[in-house]
């Protein structure tokens, strides 16, 4: 049995969000293939995710010197520890995002800053940083209104590329991407375009639960 962390970064209702619809279809297939897996849902627009702010850096500095933290520092540092421990405890990861302004929503970047923690998801060595989460799987279910998979626009795609890079940084290199794109550019064909993306789901889900 695998523990799957299902991470969504979209404040819209499901019926108005292609990415969430894609995520739902994917997870339904995963449950069908591997019903014994445990699924933990994390909605980044409802979760408490502290910024890496003055309180956090002061708190980390005080902990290094065995000093007492203020209530605000303690609350934020503890919450960051909870988030990274939850991430490390999972076996597989599903990220569900739309494209906003050439990247993904800022709540996901906030979360990435929370889980990229030295000593837990990566470590420093004399040869540079090394990811600590090798052997795990992830999938990125992504919807974008324009077409960024070909032509000059490929250079402007910073969502899927960045997520893959950061996952590789912490040791997760088995990453799939299922992408629906071009719905806003061709609104009259949006549903048929999305349907083509859904065709990728069964194969991606099967590989994910292997």
mmCIF file with all atom_site columns, C-alpha atoms in Angstrom:
data_model
loop_
_atom_site.group_PDB
_atom_site.id
_atom_site.type_symbol
_atom_site.label_atom_id
_atom_site.label_alt_id
_atom_site.label_comp_id
_atom_site.label_asym_id
_atom_site.label_entity_id
_atom_site.label_seq_id
_atom_site.pdbx_PDB_ins_code
_atom_site.Cartn_x
_atom_site.Cartn_y
_atom_site.Cartn_z
_atom_site.occupancy
_atom_site.B_iso_or_equiv
_atom_site.pdbx_formal_charge
_atom_site.auth_seq_id
_atom_site.auth_comp_id
_atom_site.auth_asym_id
_atom_site.auth_atom_id
_atom_site.pdbx_PDB_model_num
ATOM 1   C CA . UNK A 1 1   ? 0.000   0.000  0.000   1.00 0.00 ? 1   UNK A CA 1
ATOM 2   C CA . UNK A 1 2   ? 1.327   3.406  -0.965  1.00 0.00 ? 2   UNK A CA 1
ATOM 3   C CA . UNK A 1 3   ? 0.672   6.737  0.693   1.00 0.00 ? 3   UNK A CA 1
ATOM 4   C CA . UNK A 1 4   ? -0.248  9.340  -1.942  1.00 0.00 ? 4   UNK A CA 1
ATOM 5   C CA . UNK A 1 5   ? -0.160  13.062 -1.222  1.00 0.00 ? 5   UNK A CA 1
ATOM 6   C CA . UNK A 1 6   ? -2.671  14.799 -3.507  1.00 0.00 ? 6   UNK A CA 1
ATOM 7   C CA . UNK A 1 7   ? -1.706  18.472 -3.714  1.00 0.00 ? 7   UNK A CA 1
ATOM 8   C CA . UNK A 1 8   ? -3.980  20.998 -5.419  1.00 0.00 ? 8   UNK A CA 1
ATOM 9   C CA . UNK A 1 9   ? -3.224  24.671 -6.110  1.00 0.00 ? 9   UNK A CA 1
ATOM 10  C CA . UNK A 1 10  ? -6.375  26.126 -7.602  1.00 0.00 ? 10  UNK A CA 1
ATOM 11  C CA . UNK A 1 11  ? -8.910  28.314 -5.745  1.00 0.00 ? 11  UNK A CA 1
ATOM 12  C CA . UNK A 1 12  ? -11.669 27.778 -8.312  1.00 0.00 ? 12  UNK A CA 1
ATOM 13  C CA . UNK A 1 13  ? -14.506 25.271 -7.924  1.00 0.00 ? 13  UNK A CA 1
ATOM 14  C CA . UNK A 1 14  ? -13.846 21.969 -9.626  1.00 0.00 ? 14  UNK A CA 1
ATOM 15  C CA . UNK A 1 15  ? -16.441 22.467 -12.371 1.00 0.00 ? 15  UNK A CA 1
ATOM 16  C CA . UNK A 1 16  ? -14.705 25.697 -13.426 1.00 0.00 ? 16  UNK A CA 1
ATOM 17  C CA . UNK A 1 17  ? -11.137 24.402 -13.391 1.00 0.00 ? 17  UNK A CA 1
ATOM 18  C CA . UNK A 1 18  ? -9.714  22.141 -16.073 1.00 0.00 ? 18  UNK A CA 1
ATOM 19  C CA . UNK A 1 19  ? -6.774  21.241 -13.832 1.00 0.00 ? 19  UNK A CA 1
ATOM 20  C CA . UNK A 1 20  ? -9.035  20.058 -11.007 1.00 0.00 ? 20  UNK A CA 1
ATOM 21  C CA . UNK A 1 21  ? -11.151 18.078 -13.439 1.00 0.00 ? 21  UNK A CA 1
ATOM 22  C CA . UNK A 1 22  ? -7.986  16.462 -14.733 1.00 0.00 ? 22  UNK A CA 1
ATOM 23  C CA . UNK A 1 23  ? -6.914  15.713 -11.183 1.00 0.00 ? 23  UNK A CA 1
ATOM 24  C CA . UNK A 1 24  ? -10.262 14.143 -10.347 1.00 0.00 ? 24  UNK A CA 1
ATOM 25  C CA . UNK A 1 25  ? -10.139 11.883 -13.400 1.00 0.00 ? 25  UNK A CA 1
ATOM 26  C CA . UNK A 1 26  ? -6.595  10.813 -12.582 1.00 0.00 ? 26  UNK A CA 1
ATOM 27  C CA . UNK A 1 27  ? -7.355  9.974  -8.959  1.00 0.00 ? 27  UNK A CA 1
ATOM 28  C CA . UNK A 1 28  ? -10.493 8.069  -9.885  1.00 0.00 ? 28  UNK A CA 1
ATOM 29  C CA . UNK A 1 29  ? -8.346  5.893  -12.129 1.00 0.00 ? 29  UNK A CA 1
ATOM 30  C CA . UNK A 1 30  ? -5.711  5.459  -9.426  1.00 0.00 ? 30  UNK A CA 1
ATOM 31  C CA . UNK A 1 31  ? -8.372  4.356  -6.934  1.00 0.00 ? 31  UNK A CA 1
ATOM 32  C CA . UNK A 1 32  ? -9.779  1.933  -9.489  1.00 0.00 ? 32  UNK A CA 1
ATOM 33  C CA . UNK A 1 33  ? -6.384  0.341  -10.163 1.00 0.00 ? 33  UNK A CA 1
ATOM 34  C CA . UNK A 1 34  ? -5.022  0.423  -6.611  1.00 0.00 ? 34  UNK A CA 1
ATOM 35  C CA . UNK A 1 35  ? -7.901  0.816  -4.111  1.00 0.00 ? 35  UNK A CA 1
ATOM 36  C CA . UNK A 1 36  ? -5.737  -0.038 -1.103  1.00 0.00 ? 36  UNK A CA 1
ATOM 37  C CA . UNK A 1 37  ? -3.582  3.087  -1.438  1.00 0.00 ? 37  UNK A CA 1
ATOM 38  C CA . UNK A 1 38  ? -3.983  5.810  1.176   1.00 0.00 ? 38  UNK A CA 1
ATOM 39  C CA . UNK A 1 39  ? -4.744  9.237  -0.267  1.00 0.00 ? 39  UNK A CA 1
ATOM 40  C CA . UNK A 1 40  ? -4.086  12.426 1.696   1.00 0.00 ? 40  UNK A CA 1
ATOM 41  C CA . UNK A 1 41  ? -5.531  15.589 0.190   1.00 0.00 ? 41  UNK A CA 1
ATOM 42  C CA . UNK A 1 42  ? -3.813  18.937 0.625   1.00 0.00 ? 42  UNK A CA 1
ATOM 43  C CA . UNK A 1 43  ? -5.588  22.000 -0.787  1.00 0.00 ? 43  UNK A CA 1
ATOM 44  C CA . UNK A 1 44  ? -2.941  24.715 -0.776  1.00 0.00 ? 44  UNK A CA 1
ATOM 45  C CA . UNK A 1 45  ? -5.589  27.446 -0.847  1.00 0.00 ? 45  UNK A CA 1
ATOM 46  C CA . UNK A 1 46  ? -7.057  26.161 2.408   1.00 0.00 ? 46  UNK A CA 1
ATOM 47  C CA . UNK A 1 47  ? -3.919  24.990 4.181   1.00 0.00 ? 47  UNK A CA 1
ATOM 48  C CA . UNK A 1 48  ? -1.866  27.088 6.589   1.00 0.00 ? 48  UNK A CA 1
ATOM 49  C CA . UNK A 1 49  ? 1.469   27.584 4.836   1.00 0.00 ? 49  UNK A CA 1
ATOM 50  C CA . UNK A 1 50  ? 3.762   30.130 6.511   1.00 0.00 ? 50  UNK A CA 1
ATOM 51  C CA . UNK A 1 51  ? 5.910   32.467 4.462   1.00 0.00 ? 51  UNK A CA 1
ATOM 52  C CA . UNK A 1 52  ? 9.625   32.213 5.028   1.00 0.00 ? 52  UNK A CA 1
ATOM 53  C CA . UNK A 1 53  ? 9.576   35.545 6.836   1.00 0.00 ? 53  UNK A CA 1
ATOM 54  C CA . UNK A 1 54  ? 11.446  37.286 9.633   1.00 0.00 ? 54  UNK A CA 1
ATOM 55  C CA . UNK A 1 55  ? 9.790   35.149 12.317  1.00 0.00 ? 55  UNK A CA 1
ATOM 56  C CA . UNK A 1 56  ? 10.866  31.941 10.601  1.00 0.00 ? 56  UNK A CA 1
ATOM 57  C CA . UNK A 1 57  ? 14.469  32.953 10.061  1.00 0.00 ? 57  UNK A CA 1
ATOM 58  C CA . UNK A 1 58  ? 14.715  34.346 13.583  1.00 0.00 ? 58  UNK A CA 1
ATOM 59  C CA . UNK A 1 59  ? 13.198  31.144 14.938  1.00 0.00 ? 59  UNK A CA 1
ATOM 60  C CA . UNK A 1 60  ? 15.626  28.933 13.057  1.00 0.00 ? 60  UNK A CA 1
ATOM 61  C CA . UNK A 1 61  ? 18.527  31.070 14.269  1.00 0.00 ? 61  UNK A CA 1
ATOM 62  C CA . UNK A 1 62  ? 17.367  30.827 17.880  1.00 0.00 ? 62  UNK A CA 1
ATOM 63  C CA . UNK A 1 63  ? 16.941  27.056 17.645  1.00 0.00 ? 63  UNK A CA 1
ATOM 64  C CA . UNK A 1 64  ? 20.522  26.749 16.422  1.00 0.00 ? 64  UNK A CA 1
ATOM 65  C CA . UNK A 1 65  ? 21.636  28.591 19.565  1.00 0.00 ? 65  UNK A CA 1
ATOM 66  C CA . UNK A 1 66  ? 19.219  26.800 21.936  1.00 0.00 ? 66  UNK A CA 1
ATOM 67  C CA . UNK A 1 67  ? 17.301  30.010 22.589  1.00 0.00 ? 67  UNK A CA 1
ATOM 68  C CA . UNK A 1 68  ? 13.591  30.386 23.285  1.00 0.00 ? 68  UNK A CA 1
ATOM 69  C CA . UNK A 1 69  ? 11.254  31.346 20.457  1.00 0.00 ? 69  UNK A CA 1
ATOM 70  C CA . UNK A 1 70  ? 8.419   33.843 20.549  1.00 0.00 ? 70  UNK A CA 1
ATOM 71  C CA . UNK A 1 71  ? 4.918   32.340 20.187  1.00 0.00 ? 71  UNK A CA 1
ATOM 72  C CA . UNK A 1 72  ? 4.747   33.581 16.583  1.00 0.00 ? 72  UNK A CA 1
ATOM 73  C CA . UNK A 1 73  ? 8.142   32.119 15.716  1.00 0.00 ? 73  UNK A CA 1
ATOM 74  C CA . UNK A 1 74  ? 7.308   28.812 17.350  1.00 0.00 ? 74  UNK A CA 1
ATOM 75  C CA . UNK A 1 75  ? 3.964   28.517 15.583  1.00 0.00 ? 75  UNK A CA 1
ATOM 76  C CA . UNK A 1 76  ? 5.418   29.146 12.145  1.00 0.00 ? 76  UNK A CA 1
ATOM 77  C CA . UNK A 1 77  ? 8.493   26.949 12.593  1.00 0.00 ? 77  UNK A CA 1
ATOM 78  C CA . UNK A 1 78  ? 6.370   24.091 13.939  1.00 0.00 ? 78  UNK A CA 1
ATOM 79  C CA . UNK A 1 79  ? 3.928   24.376 11.054  1.00 0.00 ? 79  UNK A CA 1
ATOM 80  C CA . UNK A 1 80  ? 6.762   24.267 8.511   1.00 0.00 ? 80  UNK A CA 1
ATOM 81  C CA . UNK A 1 81  ? 8.062   21.128 10.218  1.00 0.00 ? 81  UNK A CA 1
ATOM 82  C CA . UNK A 1 82  ? 4.592   19.576 9.997   1.00 0.00 ? 82  UNK A CA 1
ATOM 83  C CA . UNK A 1 83  ? 4.386   20.283 6.269   1.00 0.00 ? 83  UNK A CA 1
ATOM 84  C CA . UNK A 1 84  ? 7.805   18.893 5.402   1.00 0.00 ? 84  UNK A CA 1
ATOM 85  C CA . UNK A 1 85  ? 7.298   15.833 7.630   1.00 0.00 ? 85  UNK A CA 1
ATOM 86  C CA . UNK A 1 86  ? 3.985   15.123 5.903   1.00 0.00 ? 86  UNK A CA 1
ATOM 87  C CA . UNK A 1 87  ? 5.708   15.394 2.534   1.00 0.00 ? 87  UNK A CA 1
ATOM 88  C CA . UNK A 1 88  ? 8.585   13.119 3.516   1.00 0.00 ? 88  UNK A CA 1
ATOM 89  C CA . UNK A 1 89  ? 6.144   10.576 4.950   1.00 0.00 ? 89  UNK A CA 1
ATOM 90  C CA . UNK A 1 90  ? 4.409   10.118 1.589   1.00 0.00 ? 90  UNK A CA 1
ATOM 91  C CA . UNK A 1 91  ? 5.496   7.648  -1.082  1.00 0.00 ? 91  UNK A CA 1
ATOM 92  C CA . UNK A 1 92  ? 4.016   9.348  -4.142  1.00 0.00 ? 92  UNK A CA 1
ATOM 93  C CA . UNK A 1 93  ? 2.885   12.830 -5.069  1.00 0.00 ? 93  UNK A CA 1
ATOM 94  C CA . UNK A 1 94  ? 0.205   14.301 -7.307  1.00 0.00 ? 94  UNK A CA 1
ATOM 95  C CA . UNK A 1 95  ? 0.442   18.017 -8.108  1.00 0.00 ? 95  UNK A CA 1
ATOM 96  C CA . UNK A 1 96  ? -2.580  19.686 -9.707  1.00 0.00 ? 96  UNK A CA 1
ATOM 97  C CA . UNK A 1 97  ? -2.105  23.202 -11.087 1.00 0.00 ? 97  UNK A CA 1
ATOM 98  C CA . UNK A 1 98  ? -3.315  25.703 -13.647 1.00 0.00 ? 98  UNK A CA 1
ATOM 99  C CA . UNK A 1 99  ? -0.934  28.033 -15.458 1.00 0.00 ? 99  UNK A CA 1
ATOM 100 C CA . UNK A 1 100 ? -1.011  31.598 -14.181 1.00 0.00 ? 100 UNK A CA 1
ATOM 101 C CA . UNK A 1 101 ? 1.219   34.181 -15.837 1.00 0.00 ? 101 UNK A CA 1
ATOM 102 C CA . UNK A 1 102 ? 3.549   31.573 -17.349 1.00 0.00 ? 102 UNK A CA 1
ATOM 103 C CA . UNK A 1 103 ? 3.935   29.623 -14.096 1.00 0.00 ? 103 UNK A CA 1
ATOM 104 C CA . UNK A 1 104 ? 1.773   28.023 -11.435 1.00 0.00 ? 104 UNK A CA 1
ATOM 105 C CA . UNK A 1 105 ? -0.155  29.794 -8.632  1.00 0.00 ? 105 UNK A CA 1
ATOM 106 C CA . UNK A 1 106 ? 1.968   31.373 -5.889  1.00 0.00 ? 106 UNK A CA 1
ATOM 107 C CA . UNK A 1 107 ? 0.570   29.092 -3.206  1.00 0.00 ? 107 UNK A CA 1
ATOM 108 C CA . UNK A 1 108 ? 2.520   26.229 -4.739  1.00 0.00 ? 108 UNK A CA 1
ATOM 109 C CA . UNK A 1 109 ? 5.770   28.203 -4.641  1.00 0.00 ? 109 UNK A CA 1
ATOM 110 C CA . UNK A 1 110 ? 5.022   28.940 -0.991  1.00 0.00 ? 110 UNK A CA 1
ATOM 111 C CA . UNK A 1 111 ? 4.590   25.227 -0.382  1.00 0.00 ? 111 UNK A CA 1
ATOM 112 C CA . UNK A 1 112 ? 7.773   24.365 -2.265  1.00 0.00 ? 112 UNK A CA 1
ATOM 113 C CA . UNK A 1 113 ? 9.674   26.773 -0.029  1.00 0.00 ? 113 UNK A CA 1
ATOM 114 C CA . UNK A 1 114 ? 8.197   24.950 2.966   1.00 0.00 ? 114 UNK A CA 1
ATOM 115 C CA . UNK A 1 115 ? 9.206   21.441 1.879   1.00 0.00 ? 115 UNK A CA 1
ATOM 116 C CA . UNK A 1 116 ? 12.683  22.199 0.547   1.00 0.00 ? 116 UNK A CA 1
ATOM 117 C CA . UNK A 1 117 ? 14.366  21.865 3.913   1.00 0.00 ? 117 UNK A CA 1
ATOM 118 C CA . UNK A 1 118 ? 17.996  20.890 4.360   1.00 0.00 ? 118 UNK A CA 1
ATOM 119 C CA . UNK A 1 119 ? 18.354  17.685 6.320   1.00 0.00 ? 119 UNK A CA 1
ATOM 120 C CA . UNK A 1 120 ? 14.859  16.487 5.441   1.00 0.00 ? 120 UNK A CA 1
ATOM 121 C CA . UNK A 1 121 ? 14.385  16.615 1.675   1.00 0.00 ? 121 UNK A CA 1
ATOM 122 C CA . UNK A 1 122 ? 17.964  17.388 0.623   1.00 0.00 ? 122 UNK A CA 1
ATOM 123 C CA . UNK A 1 123 ? 21.411  17.701 2.160   1.00 0.00 ? 123 UNK A CA 1
ATOM 124 C CA . UNK A 1 124 ? 24.599  19.576 1.464   1.00 0.00 ? 124 UNK A CA 1
ATOM 125 C CA . UNK A 1 125 ? 27.773  17.645 0.678   1.00 0.00 ? 125 UNK A CA 1
ATOM 126 C CA . UNK A 1 126 ? 31.269  18.601 -0.403  1.00 0.00 ? 126 UNK A CA 1
ATOM 127 C CA . UNK A 1 127 ? 30.122  17.934 -3.959  1.00 0.00 ? 127 UNK A CA 1
ATOM 128 C CA . UNK A 1 128 ? 26.977  20.040 -3.717  1.00 0.00 ? 128 UNK A CA 1
ATOM 129 C CA . UNK A 1 129 ? 23.385  19.381 -2.693  1.00 0.00 ? 129 UNK A CA 1
ATOM 130 C CA . UNK A 1 130 ? 21.884  15.888 -2.850  1.00 0.00 ? 130 UNK A CA 1
ATOM 131 C CA . UNK A 1 131 ? 18.186  15.015 -2.831  1.00 0.00 ? 131 UNK A CA 1
ATOM 132 C CA . UNK A 1 132 ? 16.993  12.670 -0.086  1.00 0.00 ? 132 UNK A CA 1
ATOM 133 C CA . UNK A 1 133 ? 13.750  11.422 -1.644  1.00 0.00 ? 133 UNK A CA 1
ATOM 134 C CA . UNK A 1 134 ? 15.081  9.093  -4.317  1.00 0.00 ? 134 UNK A CA 1
ATOM 135 C CA . UNK A 1 135 ? 12.903  6.247  -5.532  1.00 0.00 ? 135 UNK A CA 1
ATOM 136 C CA . UNK A 1 136 ? 9.600   8.099  -5.246  1.00 0.00 ? 136 UNK A CA 1
ATOM 137 C CA . UNK A 1 137 ? 7.112   9.024  -7.955  1.00 0.00 ? 137 UNK A CA 1
ATOM 138 C CA . UNK A 1 138 ? 5.272   12.197 -8.843  1.00 0.00 ? 138 UNK A CA 1
ATOM 139 C CA . UNK A 1 139 ? 2.833   13.346 -11.487 1.00 0.00 ? 139 UNK A CA 1
ATOM 140 C CA . UNK A 1 140 ? 1.962   16.879 -12.543 1.00 0.00 ? 140 UNK A CA 1
ATOM 141 C CA . UNK A 1 141 ? -1.593  17.399 -13.793 1.00 0.00 ? 141 UNK A CA 1
ATOM 142 C CA . UNK A 1 142 ? -1.523  20.796 -15.435 1.00 0.00 ? 142 UNK A CA 1
ATOM 143 C CA . UNK A 1 143 ? -3.952  22.915 -17.443 1.00 0.00 ? 143 UNK A CA 1
ATOM 144 C CA . UNK A 1 144 ? -3.012  26.002 -19.415 1.00 0.00 ? 144 UNK A CA 1
ATOM 145 C CA . UNK A 1 145 ? -5.109  28.184 -21.672 1.00 0.00 ? 145 UNK A CA 1
ATOM 146 C CA . UNK A 1 146 ? -2.466  28.718 -24.339 1.00 0.00 ? 146 UNK A CA 1
ATOM 147 C CA . UNK A 1 147 ? -0.209  26.309 -26.182 1.00 0.00 ? 147 UNK A CA 1
ATOM 148 C CA . UNK A 1 148 ? 3.296   26.146 -24.711 1.00 0.00 ? 148 UNK A CA 1
ATOM 149 C CA . UNK A 1 149 ? 4.453   22.729 -25.870 1.00 0.00 ? 149 UNK A CA 1
ATOM 150 C CA . UNK A 1 150 ? 5.716   23.949 -29.241 1.00 0.00 ? 150 UNK A CA 1
ATOM 151 C CA . UNK A 1 151 ? 6.958   27.023 -31.047 1.00 0.00 ? 151 UNK A CA 1
ATOM 152 C CA . UNK A 1 152 ? 8.467   30.152 -29.439 1.00 0.00 ? 152 UNK A CA 1
ATOM 153 C CA . UNK A 1 153 ? 6.069   29.875 -26.481 1.00 0.00 ? 153 UNK A CA 1
ATOM 154 C CA . UNK A 1 154 ? 8.014   26.851 -25.221 1.00 0.00 ? 154 UNK A CA 1
ATOM 155 C CA . UNK A 1 155 ? 10.606  29.245 -23.827 1.00 0.00 ? 155 UNK A CA 1
ATOM 156 C CA . UNK A 1 156 ? 7.907   30.947 -21.736 1.00 0.00 ? 156 UNK A CA 1
ATOM 157 C CA . UNK A 1 157 ? 6.754   27.822 -19.900 1.00 0.00 ? 157 UNK A CA 1
ATOM 158 C CA . UNK A 1 158 ? 7.932   27.994 -16.291 1.00 0.00 ? 158 UNK A CA 1
ATOM 159 C CA . UNK A 1 159 ? 5.371   25.818 -14.506 1.00 0.00 ? 159 UNK A CA 1
ATOM 160 C CA . UNK A 1 160 ? 6.018   22.215 -15.471 1.00 0.00 ? 160 UNK A CA 1
ATOM 161 C CA . UNK A 1 161 ? 9.721   22.831 -16.075 1.00 0.00 ? 161 UNK A CA 1
ATOM 162 C CA . UNK A 1 162 ? 10.229  24.407 -12.663 1.00 0.00 ? 162 UNK A CA 1
ATOM 163 C CA . UNK A 1 163 ? 8.253   21.756 -10.810 1.00 0.00 ? 163 UNK A CA 1
ATOM 164 C CA . UNK A 1 164 ? 10.264  19.005 -12.464 1.00 0.00 ? 164 UNK A CA 1
ATOM 165 C CA . UNK A 1 165 ? 13.498  20.823 -11.604 1.00 0.00 ? 165 UNK A CA 1
ATOM 166 C CA . UNK A 1 166 ? 12.633  21.282 -7.939  1.00 0.00 ? 166 UNK A CA 1
ATOM 167 C CA . UNK A 1 167 ? 11.461  17.691 -7.591  1.00 0.00 ? 167 UNK A CA 1
ATOM 168 C CA . UNK A 1 168 ? 14.741  16.547 -9.113  1.00 0.00 ? 168 UNK A CA 1
ATOM 169 C CA . UNK A 1 169 ? 16.563  18.763 -6.630  1.00 0.00 ? 169 UNK A CA 1
ATOM 170 C CA . UNK A 1 170 ? 15.048  16.795 -3.732  1.00 0.00 ? 170 UNK A CA 1
ATOM 171 C CA . UNK A 1 171 ? 15.654  13.447 -5.428  1.00 0.00 ? 171 UNK A CA 1
ATOM 172 C CA . UNK A 1 172 ? 12.352  12.744 -7.190  1.00 0.00 ? 172 UNK A CA 1
ATOM 173 C CA . UNK A 1 173 ? 13.198  12.049 -10.819 1.00 0.00 ? 173 UNK A CA 1
ATOM 174 C CA . UNK A 1 174 ? 10.353  9.703  -11.803 1.00 0.00 ? 174 UNK A CA 1
ATOM 175 C CA . UNK A 1 175 ? 7.962   12.478 -12.798 1.00 0.00 ? 175 UNK A CA 1
ATOM 176 C CA . UNK A 1 176 ? 5.149   12.343 -15.319 1.00 0.00 ? 176 UNK A CA 1
ATOM 177 C CA . UNK A 1 177 ? 3.225   15.284 -16.735 1.00 0.00 ? 177 UNK A CA 1
ATOM 178 C CA . UNK A 1 178 ? -0.311  15.167 -18.090 1.00 0.00 ? 178 UNK A CA 1
ATOM 179 C CA . UNK A 1 179 ? -1.064  18.534 -19.657 1.00 0.00 ? 179 UNK A CA 1
ATOM 180 C CA . UNK A 1 180 ? -4.228  20.000 -21.132 1.00 0.00 ? 180 UNK A CA 1
ATOM 181 C CA . UNK A 1 181 ? -3.440  23.120 -23.129 1.00 0.00 ? 181 UNK A CA 1
ATOM 182 C CA . UNK A 1 182 ? -5.016  25.540 -25.568 1.00 0.00 ? 182 UNK A CA 1
ATOM 183 C CA . UNK A 1 183 ? -8.536  25.656 -24.126 1.00 0.00 ? 183 UNK A CA 1
ATOM 184 C CA . UNK A 1 184 ? -8.593  29.446 -23.787 1.00 0.00 ? 184 UNK A CA 1
ATOM 185 C CA . UNK A 1 185 ? -6.925  29.951 -27.147 1.00 0.00 ? 185 UNK A CA 1
ATOM 186 C CA . UNK A 1 186 ? -9.653  27.851 -28.788 1.00 0.00 ? 186 UNK A CA 1
ATOM 187 C CA . UNK A 1 187 ? -12.698 28.225 -26.524 1.00 0.00 ? 187 UNK A CA 1
ATOM 188 C CA . UNK A 1 188 ? -15.114 26.670 -28.996 1.00 0.00 ? 188 UNK A CA 1
ATOM 189 C CA . UNK A 1 189 ? -13.013 23.511 -28.979 1.00 0.00 ? 189 UNK A CA 1
ATOM 190 C CA . UNK A 1 190 ? -12.122 23.610 -25.278 1.00 0.00 ? 190 UNK A CA 1
ATOM 191 C CA . UNK A 1 191 ? -13.992 20.461 -24.282 1.00 0.00 ? 191 UNK A CA 1
ATOM 192 C CA . UNK A 1 192 ? -12.671 18.394 -27.185 1.00 0.00 ? 192 UNK A CA 1
ATOM 193 C CA . UNK A 1 193 ? -9.130  19.588 -26.416 1.00 0.00 ? 193 UNK A CA 1
ATOM 194 C CA . UNK A 1 194 ? -9.595  18.629 -22.783 1.00 0.00 ? 194 UNK A CA 1
ATOM 195 C CA . UNK A 1 195 ? -10.993 15.242 -23.787 1.00 0.00 ? 195 UNK A CA 1
ATOM 196 C CA . UNK A 1 196 ? -7.737  14.502 -25.611 1.00 0.00 ? 196 UNK A CA 1
ATOM 197 C CA . UNK A 1 197 ? -5.804  15.233 -22.440 1.00 0.00 ? 197 UNK A CA 1
ATOM 198 C CA . UNK A 1 198 ? -8.061  12.858 -20.527 1.00 0.00 ? 198 UNK A CA 1
ATOM 199 C CA . UNK A 1 199 ? -7.046  10.100 -22.914 1.00 0.00 ? 199 UNK A CA 1
ATOM 200 C CA . UNK A 1 200 ? -3.570  10.195 -21.339 1.00 0.00 ? 200 UNK A CA 1
ATOM 201 C CA . UNK A 1 201 ? -4.922  9.523  -17.845 1.00 0.00 ? 201 UNK A CA 1
ATOM 202 C CA . UNK A 1 202 ? -5.298  5.701  -17.854 1.00 0.00 ? 202 UNK A CA 1
ATOM 203 C CA . UNK A 1 203 ? -1.719  5.065  -18.967 1.00 0.00 ? 203 UNK A CA 1
ATOM 204 C CA . UNK A 1 204 ? -0.301  7.691  -16.614 1.00 0.00 ? 204 UNK A CA 1
ATOM 205 C CA . UNK A 1 205 ? -2.284  6.304  -13.663 1.00 0.00 ? 205 UNK A CA 1
ATOM 206 C CA . UNK A 1 206 ? -1.203  2.747  -14.419 1.00 0.00 ? 206 UNK A CA 1
ATOM 207 C CA . UNK A 1 207 ? 2.453   3.768  -14.452 1.00 0.00 ? 207 UNK A CA 1
ATOM 208 C CA . UNK A 1 208 ? 1.990   5.828  -11.287 1.00 0.00 ? 208 UNK A CA 1
ATOM 209 C CA . UNK A 1 209 ? 0.697   2.889  -9.230  1.00 0.00 ? 209 UNK A CA 1
ATOM 210 C CA . UNK A 1 210 ? 3.235   0.347  -10.506 1.00 0.00 ? 210 UNK A CA 1
#
